[in-house]
Short mmCIF file of C-alpha atoms in Angstrom, two decimals:
data_model
loop_
_atom_site.label_atom_id
_atom_site.label_comp_id
_atom_site.label_asym_id
_atom_site.label_seq_id
_atom_site.Cartn_x
_atom_site.Cartn_y
_atom_site.Cartn_z
CA MET A 2 0.00 0.00 0.00
CA PRO A 3 1.37 3.46 -0.83
CA LYS A 4 2.01 5.73 2.15
CA ILE A 5 2.88 9.36 2.69
CA THR A 6 4.69 10.61 5.80
CA ILE A 7 4.16 14.24 6.79
CA ILE A 8 6.97 15.81 8.87
CA HIS A 9 5.67 18.43 11.31
CA PRO A 10 7.80 21.49 12.18
CA ASP A 11 8.23 20.19 15.78
CA GLY A 12 9.84 16.99 14.46
CA ASN A 13 6.84 14.72 14.90
CA THR A 14 5.61 12.71 11.93
CA ALA A 15 2.28 11.34 10.76
CA LYS A 16 2.11 8.49 8.27
CA TYR A 17 -1.01 8.03 6.13
CA GLY A 18 -1.96 4.86 4.28
CA LEU A 19 -3.27 5.76 0.83
CA ASN A 20 -5.97 3.12 0.47
CA GLY A 21 -8.35 4.97 -1.85
CA PRO A 22 -8.38 6.69 -5.24
CA THR A 23 -8.09 10.42 -4.30
CA PHE A 24 -6.78 12.40 -1.32
CA THR A 25 -6.79 16.16 -0.76
CA ILE A 26 -3.91 17.81 1.10
CA GLY A 27 -3.97 21.19 2.86
CA ARG A 28 -4.29 23.12 6.14
CA ALA A 29 -8.11 23.46 6.07
CA GLU A 30 -10.36 21.06 7.90
CA GLY A 31 -12.07 18.60 5.58
CA ASN A 32 -8.88 17.67 3.72
CA ASP A 33 -8.05 13.99 3.74
CA ILE A 34 -4.50 14.84 4.84
CA MET A 35 -4.32 17.93 7.06
CA LEU A 36 -1.05 19.84 7.10
CA PRO A 37 0.18 21.76 10.15
CA ASP A 38 0.23 25.55 10.16
CA GLY A 39 2.93 27.02 7.99
CA ALA A 40 3.44 28.14 4.41
CA ALA A 41 1.12 25.47 2.96
CA SER A 42 -2.20 26.61 1.48
CA SER A 43 -5.61 25.68 2.85
CA HIS A 44 -6.20 23.47 -0.19
CA HIS A 45 -2.68 22.85 -1.37
CA ALA A 46 -2.59 19.67 -3.51
CA VAL A 47 -4.38 16.47 -4.40
CA LEU A 48 -3.13 12.89 -4.79
CA ASN A 49 -4.81 10.75 -7.47
CA MET A 50 -4.19 7.05 -8.06
CA ASN A 51 -2.88 6.45 -11.57
CA GLU A 52 -2.90 3.40 -13.82
CA THR A 53 0.16 1.88 -12.16
CA GLY A 54 -1.43 1.83 -8.72
CA ASP A 55 0.90 4.57 -7.47
CA PHE A 56 -0.18 8.19 -7.10
CA THR A 57 0.20 11.42 -9.03
CA VAL A 58 0.44 14.71 -7.11
CA THR A 59 -1.25 17.81 -8.56
CA ASP A 60 -0.70 21.30 -7.15
CA LEU A 61 -3.96 23.23 -6.64
CA GLU A 62 -2.45 26.62 -7.61
CA SER A 63 -1.05 27.00 -4.11
CA THR A 64 0.76 30.16 -3.06
CA ASN A 65 4.07 28.51 -2.21
CA LYS A 66 4.01 25.64 -4.76
CA THR A 67 4.52 21.91 -4.46
CA THR A 68 7.93 20.40 -5.11
CA VAL A 69 8.97 16.82 -5.84
CA ASN A 70 12.65 16.06 -5.19
CA GLY A 71 13.42 19.79 -5.16
CA ARG A 72 11.60 20.62 -8.43
CA ALA A 73 8.40 22.68 -8.49
CA VAL A 74 5.65 20.77 -10.26
CA GLN A 75 2.11 21.27 -11.43
CA THR A 76 1.44 17.54 -11.88
CA SER A 77 3.93 14.72 -11.30
CA PRO A 78 3.71 10.95 -10.89
CA LEU A 79 5.26 9.71 -7.65
CA GLN A 80 7.71 6.89 -7.11
CA HIS A 81 8.94 5.14 -3.99
CA GLY A 82 11.37 7.40 -2.14
CA ASP A 83 10.20 10.75 -3.56
CA LYS A 84 10.51 13.77 -1.25
CA LEU A 85 7.65 16.28 -1.47
CA VAL A 86 7.36 19.77 -0.01
CA PHE A 87 3.97 21.46 0.36
CA GLY A 88 4.89 25.11 0.99
CA ASP A 89 7.35 24.49 3.82
CA ILE A 90 6.01 21.11 5.02
CA GLU A 91 8.14 18.13 4.01
CA ALA A 92 6.76 14.71 3.19
CA PHE A 93 8.04 11.37 1.92
CA TYR A 94 6.24 9.00 -0.43
CA GLU A 95 6.61 5.23 0.00
CA SER A 96 5.24 2.47 -2.23
CA ASP A 97 5.74 -1.28 -2.36
CA ILE A 98 2.79 -2.25 -4.56
CA PRO A 99 3.09 -3.96 -7.95
CA ALA A 100 2.44 -1.87 -11.03
CA SER A 101 -1.06 -3.26 -11.51
CA GLY A 102 -2.17 -3.02 -7.85
CA ARG A 103 -5.50 -1.44 -6.93
CA TYR A 104 -7.35 -0.61 -3.75
CA PRO A 105 -11.12 -0.31 -3.10
CA ASP A 106 -12.63 3.06 -3.93
CA ASP A 107 -14.82 3.21 -0.82
CA GLN A 108 -12.04 3.25 1.78
CA ARG A 109 -10.81 6.40 3.44
CA THR A 110 -7.34 7.57 4.47
CA GLN A 111 -6.13 6.08 7.72
CA ILE A 112 -3.58 7.65 10.08
CA TYR A 113 -1.99 4.54 11.46
CA GLU A 114 1.41 5.61 12.75
CA GLY A 115 2.82 8.61 14.57
CA THR A 116 6.42 8.91 15.83
CA GLY A 117 8.49 11.48 17.64
CA SER A 118 11.29 11.62 15.09
CA PRO A 119 11.39 12.10 11.32
CA PRO A 120 11.74 8.97 9.22
CA GLN A 121 14.93 8.14 7.43
CA THR A 122 14.93 8.90 3.73
CA PRO A 123 13.59 5.71 2.08
CA ALA A 124 15.94 3.75 -0.09
CA ALA A 125 15.49 3.94 -3.83
CA ALA A 126 13.12 1.42 -5.36
CA PRO A 127 14.62 -1.60 -7.12
CA ALA A 128 15.07 -1.26 -10.88
CA SER A 129 12.38 -3.79 -11.66
CA ARG A 130 9.54 -5.37 -9.78
CA PRO A 131 8.20 -8.86 -10.39
CA ALA A 132 4.87 -8.92 -12.15
CA PRO A 133 2.00 -10.25 -10.03
CA VAL A 134 0.74 -13.73 -10.75
CA THR A 135 -2.92 -13.78 -11.70
CA VAL A 136 -4.80 -16.99 -10.96
CA VAL A 137 -7.75 -17.52 -13.29
CA PRO A 138 -10.28 -20.06 -11.97
CA GLN A 139 -11.01 -22.89 -14.37
CA VAL A 140 -14.67 -23.58 -15.14
CA ILE A 141 -15.40 -27.22 -15.89
CA HIS A 142 -18.51 -27.86 -18.00
CA ARG A 143 -20.09 -31.25 -17.39
CA PRO A 144 -22.80 -32.68 -19.68
CA ALA A 145 -26.31 -32.63 -18.28
CA SER A 146 -27.52 -35.88 -16.78
CA THR A 147 -29.34 -38.16 -19.16
CA THR A 148 -30.99 -40.29 -16.46
CA ALA A 149 -34.42 -38.74 -16.98
CA ARG A 150 -34.22 -39.14 -20.74
CA ARG A 151 -33.18 -42.76 -20.40
CA SER A 152 -36.10 -43.54 -18.13
CA THR A 153 -38.55 -41.88 -20.51
CA HIS A 154 -37.20 -43.65 -23.55
CA SER A 155 -37.08 -46.98 -21.74
CA SER A 156 -40.80 -46.80 -20.94
CA ASP A 157 -41.59 -45.95 -24.58
CA GLY A 158 -39.36 -48.80 -25.74
CA GLY A 159 -41.13 -51.20 -23.37
CA CYS A 160 -44.55 -50.34 -24.83
CA PHE A 161 -43.25 -50.78 -28.36
CA THR A 162 -41.73 -54.16 -27.46
CA LEU A 163 -45.01 -55.37 -26.00
CA ILE A 164 -46.92 -54.38 -29.14
CA VAL A 165 -44.40 -56.11 -31.43
CA LEU A 166 -44.40 -59.18 -29.20
CA GLY A 167 -48.20 -59.33 -29.31
CA LEU A 168 -48.19 -59.18 -33.12
CA VAL A 169 -45.49 -61.85 -33.34
CA ILE A 170 -47.48 -64.17 -31.05
CA GLN A 171 -50.65 -63.69 -33.13
CA MET A 172 -48.73 -64.36 -36.36
CA ALA A 173 -47.15 -67.47 -34.87
CA PHE A 174 -50.57 -68.69 -33.71
CA PHE A 175 -52.06 -68.05 -37.14
CA VAL A 176 -49.21 -69.90 -38.91
CA GLY A 177 -49.49 -72.76 -36.44
CA VAL A 178 -53.23 -73.11 -37.06
CA VAL A 179 -52.65 -73.15 -40.81
CA ILE A 180 -49.95 -75.82 -40.63
CA ARG A 181 -51.94 -78.00 -38.22
CA HIS A 182 -55.07 -77.76 -40.28
CA ARG A 183 -53.22 -78.77 -43.44
CA GLN A 184 -51.63 -81.72 -41.73
CA GLU A 185 -54.88 -83.02 -40.23
CA LYS A 186 -57.48 -82.17 -42.90
CA SER A 187 -55.31 -82.16 -46.00
CA GLN A 188 -56.93 -78.99 -47.26
CA TRP A 189 -55.90 -75.40 -47.55
CA PHE A 190 -56.65 -73.10 -44.72
CA TRP A 191 -58.36 -70.65 -47.04
CA ASP A 192 -60.83 -73.29 -48.06
CA TYR A 193 -61.47 -74.06 -44.43
CA LEU A 194 -61.89 -70.38 -43.67
CA GLN A 195 -64.33 -69.99 -46.56
CA GLN A 196 -66.37 -72.93 -45.32
CA TYR A 197 -66.40 -71.49 -41.84
CA LEU A 198 -67.57 -68.08 -43.04
CA ASN A 199 -70.30 -69.58 -45.23
CA SER A 200 -71.65 -71.75 -42.42
#
């Protein structure tokens, strides 16, 4: 998480965690980061998160300017170890987040550390930072169960089988009657059938 440490004229420090997208800086109440009395303006500067996850400082046309590493700026991206001066109030910017880091937009600034002595100037950031590893969850698509379809088709198949079986039995009975009649009476079944119908 990026942080900014404000050094008060009496030597005390206040460190702010920058866990949101935008922070106003100045002496007036209502600023996210309030500066002590001095040459800073009431609404001196604003910090905005940029696409890298670090912050960019923008001077709000203050009377005594904003400087980054001794150079007066209107707008300047910040890097780990940068020294800022708001009027006559010094500050140090720290960052250890990867280039693609982000923080929730609905969180506010938190003052989480106060000390009695100024911090040491932070060491310069390493030349390169490892890229974060992004884990993408795998979605496994399984075919829909065919149990219901099988049961439906099996009942239909059972009905069809019974119908076919009934027809086969009738045909077998009919053929059996014909053969038996021919063997016993020595006449064609059709003749027998005609005699039966005429009687």
